[in-house]
Amino acid sequence: MVTSSTTAASDDEGGDELLAFADEGAPASAIPGETRWKVLAIDDDPDFQRSMAFSLRHFASREGGIELLQAYNTAEAAAILARERDIAVLLLDVVMESDDAGLRLVRSVRETMGNAEVRIVLVTGAPGVAPMKDVMAGYDINDYWTKSELSVDRLYTLLVANIRAYQHLTSVSRARRGLQMIVESSNTLVASRTLGEFSSRILREIAQLIGVPPEGMICVEQRGEYDPMPQVQIISAAGRFSPAIDHHLEELGEPAIEAAIRRCLSERGHIALSDCRVLFFPSSLASANYAAYLSTPRPLDDTEEELLRVFTVNIRSGLHNVALVSRLDEMAFQDPLLGIANRNALERSLEDLYNVRCKSGSCPGSCYTPGYVLFLLDIDEFSTVNLTLGFEQGNRQLREVSRRLRAGLSPTLLISRLHDDIFAILGPASEVTEERINHLLGLHGGDGPPQFVSIGSARLDLTQFRGTPADAIVVASLLLKTAKRRGFSQHEDYVPGLETATAERYRLAMALRDALGRDEIRIALQPQVEMATGRLTGAEALARWTLPDGETVSPGLFIPLAEATGLIVTLGERVMRLAARAAVQMAAHGLAGVRVAVNVSTIQFARESLLQDFLRILGEEGASPRQIEIEITESLAMQDTQSIQLRLEAFRAQGFEIAIDDFGTGFSSLSYLRRLPIDRLKIDQAFVAEIGTVPDDCAIADMVIQVARRMGMGVVAEGVETPDQVDWLRHRNCLDAQGYHYGRPMPLEDLLRWQTART
């Protein structure tokens, strides 16, 4: 093969003479920057090839020069065509190694290689072998000349015409391929969910569209364009600029590139420089201005410029849609106050860690990627800060927690805000520990003073957890509540099987709700007796629950459950109704002076309508408030003495008697007794049980009796089980007792028989 480059000829060169033989020598050098069109001459005649090279050594046209490639047989030609995909013109002889070798090469170029753009000019010295009419009709050939007809001028003319035709065809073909790429890229871009993903795909598609390497491409976002100094952030980059993603533009370290991008954003339009293009996408299409910087190591031709323009117009609607989706995604998965992930994002991340086998129920062990934990933290007394110092101070605390966690933990960890002051951290167990979190927040010698007193925290090891992602958040929240109930600076770790207990607790709560709806809750009455005479003075109404299968549920289990679920209000009303019925029936059996004591929980007592609800129930059952005693705990009485005093006085005004249950187990402050309308104190059974085991002057029961006597109150001792306890209490002027020594809790019918048997 021979390669020859040609340059511009002087005006007096050329002519109508036939092709002349070329002198041996080096080809002329190319003019820098000139377009070079490749022409392949295929002929087995060395003399013709030399004359061809000589005649074209100074070829020049408006389209540029040529690079002459030469082959002496079809095998050489096929190899060149396979290697050089941008040959513009073939000058092809018909007869070479065989009579139809040239024609077979034509068919191979068009059909096998699929090259429809290259212009084929048949130049033959034996026209009889390949008649023009037959060849032009049977083959995709663009021109036909015999060697005897081919002068230099004619050769120049046919090359210029065919180069122009090739240029037009390739432009059309490139435009068609480019438009097809734009259509295909639009489909690809539509699949993007985030602006970062969308912009990254834009850079790849543009690089492919105009045929430049994606090495020097950057996409930036400008928010707050009307601010004095709007921030420009790199949201996508390719090649050597990839590490700059998520950094500010000034951190790129490329002043020329930064200047070009800022100029584009300032002028709000595309700009074209000698070595780059910067495309502008206005905020009217999205929530911010965007610019894409493209390094162009070579000049772009008209077709590429037009394709680039069409591409930018075409993707604008896509940018608008992705920006909208991205904004919706941000609203759905980002906390608006702190700019960190929210509960939805945490659930999504947990789903990513959740083994797909577990979703089908076939996971034998842990369902999560090994080694991950879910850590929850809650600021102690956060609500107090909001109430006393204002919500802005509370928000400052939240921002400080978020800042310290993000600054001290790896970016690969998920930090989210579930709600209020509860934060969640999802990450490797080795990085998420109670000690490290406390250190980051400045609670145990960390950097900077804490902005709050302390935190409560909980840690759920997902490796030991079998539940779903939603279950994981619920169980972690229960752990956190357990820690918070114990006081300040408390932490709770997950114990395997907790979710089973939680499920059982939920099942029991649902059963309790149904039992209340079907009136399956009953009461047992434990007698209260005047120890000196044995006379029945009262009875405490105690809730009892028996399941349909006959199994009884302990009050120590279902009453706290009722309080935790809010069912205590319904349960309390049920007990009051049954107590009222019992009081009416006892009165009918000659026990009109016997009061029935009903315990009222803190949650019940907080209801403004409690007194009216109780009066309504008593009225419906035909009972009087004077037949009912309201029992409250000492801790309830101490919560807000003034408010409790007003509430109790309202009950007393209606005729209810008031007792303090379990006296001495709460705050043990006696000043409130002077103000509250209390009729009697109940000595807790724990203090009764110690009678005889501690010195008399150390017995708390004795202290309670003395306090009650000095306050003019009655006393009921609970849990009395032995005659010695009875004697001890009577000797100290405790009048009434309640306990197994006199009688266990029993149904009303049994209580009436018990009373009859004693009289």
PDB file of C-alpha atoms in Angstrom, residues 514-692:
ATOM      1  CA  ASP A 514     -62.722  -7.230  72.607  1.00  0.00           C
ATOM      2  CA  ALA A 515     -63.395  -8.378  76.181  1.00  0.00           C
ATOM      3  CA  LEU A 516     -64.397  -4.857  77.171  1.00  0.00           C
ATOM      4  CA  GLY A 517     -66.657  -4.654  74.146  1.00  0.00           C
ATOM      5  CA  ARG A 518     -68.382  -7.908  75.162  1.00  0.00           C
ATOM      6  CA  ASP A 519     -68.623  -6.987  78.874  1.00  0.00           C
ATOM      7  CA  GLU A 520     -66.417  -9.930  79.827  1.00  0.00           C
ATOM      8  CA  ILE A 521     -64.554  -7.992  82.533  1.00  0.00           C
ATOM      9  CA  ARG A 522     -65.877  -8.765  86.020  1.00  0.00           C
ATOM     10  CA  ILE A 523     -65.009  -7.531  89.501  1.00  0.00           C
ATOM     11  CA  ALA A 524     -64.069  -9.309  92.702  1.00  0.00           C
ATOM     12  CA  LEU A 525     -64.767  -7.633  96.047  1.00  0.00           C
ATOM     13  CA  GLN A 526     -62.279  -7.906  98.900  1.00  0.00           C
ATOM     14  CA  PRO A 527     -63.864  -7.107 102.260  1.00  0.00           C
ATOM     15  CA  GLN A 528     -62.630  -4.318 104.518  1.00  0.00           C
ATOM     16  CA  VAL A 529     -63.379  -5.109 108.159  1.00  0.00           C
ATOM     17  CA  GLU A 530     -63.495  -3.130 111.389  1.00  0.00           C
ATOM     18  CA  MET A 531     -61.010  -5.174 113.420  1.00  0.00           C
ATOM     19  CA  ALA A 532     -62.553  -4.433 116.816  1.00  0.00           C
ATOM     20  CA  THR A 533     -66.019  -5.731 115.922  1.00  0.00           C
ATOM     21  CA  GLY A 534     -65.533  -7.753 112.738  1.00  0.00           C
ATOM     22  CA  ARG A 535     -68.150  -5.545 111.050  1.00  0.00           C
ATOM     23  CA  LEU A 536     -67.978  -5.211 107.254  1.00  0.00           C
ATOM     24  CA  THR A 537     -67.265  -1.532 106.526  1.00  0.00           C
ATOM     25  CA  GLY A 538     -66.293  -1.621 102.895  1.00  0.00           C
ATOM     26  CA  ALA A 539     -65.092  -3.653  99.915  1.00  0.00           C
ATOM     27  CA  GLU A 540     -62.500  -2.913  97.273  1.00  0.00           C
ATOM     28  CA  ALA A 541     -63.600  -3.589  93.681  1.00  0.00           C
ATOM     29  CA  LEU A 542     -60.812  -5.400  91.818  1.00  0.00           C
ATOM     30  CA  ALA A 543     -61.002  -6.012  88.053  1.00  0.00           C
ATOM     31  CA  ARG A 544     -60.902  -9.648  86.947  1.00  0.00           C
ATOM     32  CA  TRP A 545     -60.551 -11.068  83.416  1.00  0.00           C
ATOM     33  CA  THR A 546     -61.285 -14.646  82.473  1.00  0.00           C
ATOM     34  CA  LEU A 547     -60.698 -15.774  78.897  1.00  0.00           C
ATOM     35  CA  PRO A 548     -63.351 -17.810  77.041  1.00  0.00           C
ATOM     36  CA  ASP A 549     -61.251 -20.960  77.576  1.00  0.00           C
ATOM     37  CA  GLY A 550     -61.367 -20.443  81.347  1.00  0.00           C
ATOM     38  CA  GLU A 551     -57.840 -19.095  81.742  1.00  0.00           C
ATOM     39  CA  THR A 552     -57.545 -16.051  83.988  1.00  0.00           C
ATOM     40  CA  VAL A 553     -55.307 -13.095  83.140  1.00  0.00           C
ATOM     41  CA  SER A 554     -53.479 -11.502  86.052  1.00  0.00           C
ATOM     42  CA  PRO A 555     -54.439  -7.878  86.855  1.00  0.00           C
ATOM     43  CA  GLY A 556     -50.711  -7.190  87.124  1.00  0.00           C
ATOM     44  CA  LEU A 557     -50.554  -7.944  83.400  1.00  0.00           C
ATOM     45  CA  PHE A 558     -53.690  -6.489  81.878  1.00  0.00           C
ATOM     46  CA  ILE A 559     -54.049  -3.310  83.959  1.00  0.00           C
ATOM     47  CA  PRO A 560     -50.616  -1.888  82.941  1.00  0.00           C
ATOM     48  CA  LEU A 561     -51.461  -2.959  79.400  1.00  0.00           C
ATOM     49  CA  ALA A 562     -54.752  -1.072  79.598  1.00  0.00           C
ATOM     50  CA  GLU A 563     -52.908   2.014  80.843  1.00  0.00           C
ATOM     51  CA  ALA A 564     -50.336   1.774  78.037  1.00  0.00           C
ATOM     52  CA  THR A 565     -52.986   1.409  75.328  1.00  0.00           C
ATOM     53  CA  GLY A 566     -55.545   3.906  76.666  1.00  0.00           C
ATOM     54  CA  LEU A 567     -58.058   1.127  77.380  1.00  0.00           C
ATOM     55  CA  ILE A 568     -57.844   2.039  81.062  1.00  0.00           C
ATOM     56  CA  VAL A 569     -60.573   4.652  80.546  1.00  0.00           C
ATOM     57  CA  THR A 570     -63.036   2.062  79.246  1.00  0.00           C
ATOM     58  CA  LEU A 571     -61.869  -0.437  81.860  1.00  0.00           C
ATOM     59  CA  GLY A 572     -62.314   2.135  84.642  1.00  0.00           C
ATOM     60  CA  GLU A 573     -65.842   2.931  83.548  1.00  0.00           C
ATOM     61  CA  ARG A 574     -66.630  -0.803  83.451  1.00  0.00           C
ATOM     62  CA  VAL A 575     -65.325  -1.297  87.000  1.00  0.00           C
ATOM     63  CA  MET A 576     -67.258   1.744  88.243  1.00  0.00           C
ATOM     64  CA  ARG A 577     -70.486   0.404  86.728  1.00  0.00           C
ATOM     65  CA  LEU A 578     -69.992  -3.023  88.314  1.00  0.00           C
ATOM     66  CA  ALA A 579     -69.072  -1.413  91.636  1.00  0.00           C
ATOM     67  CA  ALA A 580     -72.269   0.667  91.521  1.00  0.00           C
ATOM     68  CA  ARG A 581     -74.343  -2.452  90.863  1.00  0.00           C
ATOM     69  CA  ALA A 582     -72.634  -4.224  93.749  1.00  0.00           C
ATOM     70  CA  ALA A 583     -73.336  -1.285  96.079  1.00  0.00           C
ATOM     71  CA  VAL A 584     -77.024  -1.308  95.135  1.00  0.00           C
ATOM     72  CA  GLN A 585     -77.337  -5.074  95.731  1.00  0.00           C
ATOM     73  CA  MET A 586     -75.479  -4.888  99.054  1.00  0.00           C
ATOM     74  CA  ALA A 587     -77.834  -2.146 100.162  1.00  0.00           C
ATOM     75  CA  ALA A 588     -80.733  -4.397  99.222  1.00  0.00           C
ATOM     76  CA  HIS A 589     -79.244  -7.045 101.543  1.00  0.00           C
ATOM     77  CA  GLY A 590     -78.998  -4.678 104.482  1.00  0.00           C
ATOM     78  CA  LEU A 591     -75.474  -3.396 103.841  1.00  0.00           C
ATOM     79  CA  ALA A 592     -76.388   0.180 102.932  1.00  0.00           C
ATOM     80  CA  GLY A 593     -73.508   1.619 104.934  1.00  0.00           C
ATOM     81  CA  VAL A 594     -70.848  -0.470 103.202  1.00  0.00           C
ATOM     82  CA  ARG A 595     -68.833   1.578 100.717  1.00  0.00           C
ATOM     83  CA  VAL A 596     -67.275   0.114  97.544  1.00  0.00           C
ATOM     84  CA  ALA A 597     -63.766   1.361  96.758  1.00  0.00           C
ATOM     85  CA  VAL A 598     -62.775   1.908  93.120  1.00  0.00           C
ATOM     86  CA  ASN A 599     -59.196   2.595  91.993  1.00  0.00           C
ATOM     87  CA  VAL A 600     -58.796   5.511  89.565  1.00  0.00           C
ATOM     88  CA  SER A 601     -55.626   5.637  87.437  1.00  0.00           C
ATOM     89  CA  THR A 602     -53.639   8.741  86.572  1.00  0.00           C
ATOM     90  CA  ILE A 603     -54.841   8.605  82.979  1.00  0.00           C
ATOM     91  CA  GLN A 604     -58.468   8.434  84.073  1.00  0.00           C
ATOM     92  CA  PHE A 605     -58.096  11.249  86.574  1.00  0.00           C
ATOM     93  CA  ALA A 606     -56.643  13.542  83.887  1.00  0.00           C
ATOM     94  CA  ARG A 607     -59.958  13.473  82.005  1.00  0.00           C
ATOM     95  CA  GLU A 608     -62.017  16.625  82.541  1.00  0.00           C
ATOM     96  CA  SER A 609     -65.231  14.665  82.146  1.00  0.00           C
ATOM     97  CA  LEU A 610     -64.387  11.975  84.728  1.00  0.00           C
ATOM     98  CA  LEU A 611     -66.729  13.245  87.449  1.00  0.00           C
ATOM     99  CA  GLN A 612     -69.630  13.691  85.039  1.00  0.00           C
ATOM    100  CA  ASP A 613     -68.992  10.222  83.560  1.00  0.00           C
ATOM    101  CA  PHE A 614     -69.027   8.599  87.014  1.00  0.00           C
ATOM    102  CA  LEU A 615     -72.171  10.461  88.057  1.00  0.00           C
ATOM    103  CA  ARG A 616     -73.868   9.362  84.843  1.00  0.00           C
ATOM    104  CA  ILE A 617     -72.936   5.718  85.466  1.00  0.00           C
ATOM    105  CA  LEU A 618     -74.149   5.850  89.082  1.00  0.00           C
ATOM    106  CA  GLY A 619     -77.399   7.414  87.955  1.00  0.00           C
ATOM    107  CA  GLU A 620     -77.944   4.685  85.350  1.00  0.00           C
ATOM    108  CA  GLU A 621     -77.322   1.982  87.986  1.00  0.00           C
ATOM    109  CA  GLY A 622     -79.341   3.680  90.763  1.00  0.00           C
ATOM    110  CA  ALA A 623     -76.375   4.111  93.101  1.00  0.00           C
ATOM    111  CA  SER A 624     -75.341   7.087  95.238  1.00  0.00           C
ATOM    112  CA  PRO A 625     -71.849   8.678  95.322  1.00  0.00           C
ATOM    113  CA  ARG A 626     -71.922   8.128  99.121  1.00  0.00           C
ATOM    114  CA  GLN A 627     -71.713   4.395  98.452  1.00  0.00           C
ATOM    115  CA  ILE A 628     -68.468   4.789  96.467  1.00  0.00           C
ATOM    116  CA  GLU A 629     -64.928   5.493  97.619  1.00  0.00           C
ATOM    117  CA  ILE A 630     -62.422   6.853  95.086  1.00  0.00           C
ATOM    118  CA  GLU A 631     -58.893   5.508  95.561  1.00  0.00           C
ATOM    119  CA  ILE A 632     -55.945   7.392  94.021  1.00  0.00           C
ATOM    120  CA  THR A 633     -52.230   6.723  94.357  1.00  0.00           C
ATOM    121  CA  GLU A 634     -49.893   8.908  96.347  1.00  0.00           C
ATOM    122  CA  SER A 635     -47.844   9.696  93.210  1.00  0.00           C
ATOM    123  CA  LEU A 636     -50.994  11.001  91.473  1.00  0.00           C
ATOM    124  CA  ALA A 637     -51.800  13.218  94.452  1.00  0.00           C
ATOM    125  CA  MET A 638     -48.331  14.764  94.239  1.00  0.00           C
ATOM    126  CA  GLN A 639     -48.311  15.606  90.521  1.00  0.00           C
ATOM    127  CA  ASP A 640     -50.065  18.967  90.670  1.00  0.00           C
ATOM    128  CA  THR A 641     -51.409  19.504  94.172  1.00  0.00           C
ATOM    129  CA  GLN A 642     -53.524  22.554  93.370  1.00  0.00           C
ATOM    130  CA  SER A 643     -55.193  20.974  90.369  1.00  0.00           C
ATOM    131  CA  ILE A 644     -55.703  17.663  92.187  1.00  0.00           C
ATOM    132  CA  GLN A 645     -57.134  19.497  95.176  1.00  0.00           C
ATOM    133  CA  LEU A 646     -59.786  21.212  93.036  1.00  0.00           C
ATOM    134  CA  ARG A 647     -60.682  17.942  91.328  1.00  0.00           C
ATOM    135  CA  LEU A 648     -60.962  16.000  94.599  1.00  0.00           C
ATOM    136  CA  GLU A 649     -63.031  18.737  96.223  1.00  0.00           C
ATOM    137  CA  ALA A 650     -65.471  18.436  93.325  1.00  0.00           C
ATOM    138  CA  PHE A 651     -65.748  14.686  93.988  1.00  0.00           C
ATOM    139  CA  ARG A 652     -66.186  15.270  97.718  1.00  0.00           C
ATOM    140  CA  ALA A 653     -68.886  17.853  97.046  1.00  0.00           C
ATOM    141  CA  GLN A 654     -70.891  15.174  95.216  1.00  0.00           C
ATOM    142  CA  GLY A 655     -70.594  12.767  98.173  1.00  0.00           C
ATOM    143  CA  PHE A 656     -67.675  10.525  97.148  1.00  0.00           C
ATOM    144  CA  GLU A 657     -65.159   9.541  99.825  1.00  0.00           C
ATOM    145  CA  ILE A 658     -61.436   9.746  98.916  1.00  0.00           C
ATOM    146  CA  ALA A 659     -58.627   7.395  99.911  1.00  0.00           C
ATOM    147  CA  ILE A 660     -54.886   7.434  99.211  1.00  0.00           C
ATOM    148  CA  ASP A 661     -53.839   3.943  98.116  1.00  0.00           C
ATOM    149  CA  ASP A 662     -50.408   2.441  98.881  1.00  0.00           C
ATOM    150  CA  PHE A 663     -49.535   5.381 101.108  1.00  0.00           C
ATOM    151  CA  GLY A 664     -45.801   5.716 101.834  1.00  0.00           C
ATOM    152  CA  THR A 665     -44.612   4.156  98.560  1.00  0.00           C
ATOM    153  CA  GLY A 666     -44.643   7.403  96.574  1.00  0.00           C
ATOM    154  CA  PHE A 667     -42.985  10.760  97.200  1.00  0.00           C
ATOM    155  CA  SER A 668     -43.418  10.522 100.990  1.00  0.00           C
ATOM    156  CA  SER A 669     -44.117  14.251 101.270  1.00  0.00           C
ATOM    157  CA  LEU A 670     -46.733  14.996 103.913  1.00  0.00           C
ATOM    158  CA  SER A 671     -47.434  18.656 103.227  1.00  0.00           C
ATOM    159  CA  TYR A 672     -50.004  17.857 100.558  1.00  0.00           C
ATOM    160  CA  LEU A 673     -52.155  15.962 103.105  1.00  0.00           C
ATOM    161  CA  ARG A 674     -53.057  19.245 104.782  1.00  0.00           C
ATOM    162  CA  ARG A 675     -54.567  20.604 101.569  1.00  0.00           C
ATOM    163  CA  LEU A 676     -56.176  17.602  99.876  1.00  0.00           C
ATOM    164  CA  PRO A 677     -59.679  16.443 100.897  1.00  0.00           C
ATOM    165  CA  ILE A 678     -58.643  12.920 101.972  1.00  0.00           C
ATOM    166  CA  ASP A 679     -60.919  10.656 104.093  1.00  0.00           C
ATOM    167  CA  ARG A 680     -58.579   7.753 104.667  1.00  0.00           C
ATOM    168  CA  LEU A 681     -55.087   6.413 104.100  1.00  0.00           C
ATOM    169  CA  LYS A 682     -54.377   2.827 103.056  1.00  0.00           C
ATOM    170  CA  ILE A 683     -51.218   1.269 104.486  1.00  0.00           C
ATOM    171  CA  ASP A 684     -49.425  -0.607 101.710  1.00  0.00           C
ATOM    172  CA  GLN A 685     -49.248  -4.357 102.273  1.00  0.00           C
ATOM    173  CA  ALA A 686     -45.446  -4.224 102.105  1.00  0.00           C
ATOM    174  CA  PHE A 687     -45.424  -2.201 105.333  1.00  0.00           C
ATOM    175  CA  VAL A 688     -47.933  -4.539 106.955  1.00  0.00           C
ATOM    176  CA  ALA A 689     -45.758  -7.528 106.002  1.00  0.00           C
ATOM    177  CA  GLU A 690     -42.781  -6.118 107.926  1.00  0.00           C
ATOM    178  CA  ILE A 691     -44.727  -6.025 111.213  1.00  0.00           C
ATOM    179  CA  GLY A 692     -42.891  -8.199 113.690  1.00  0.00           C
TER     180      GLY A 692
END
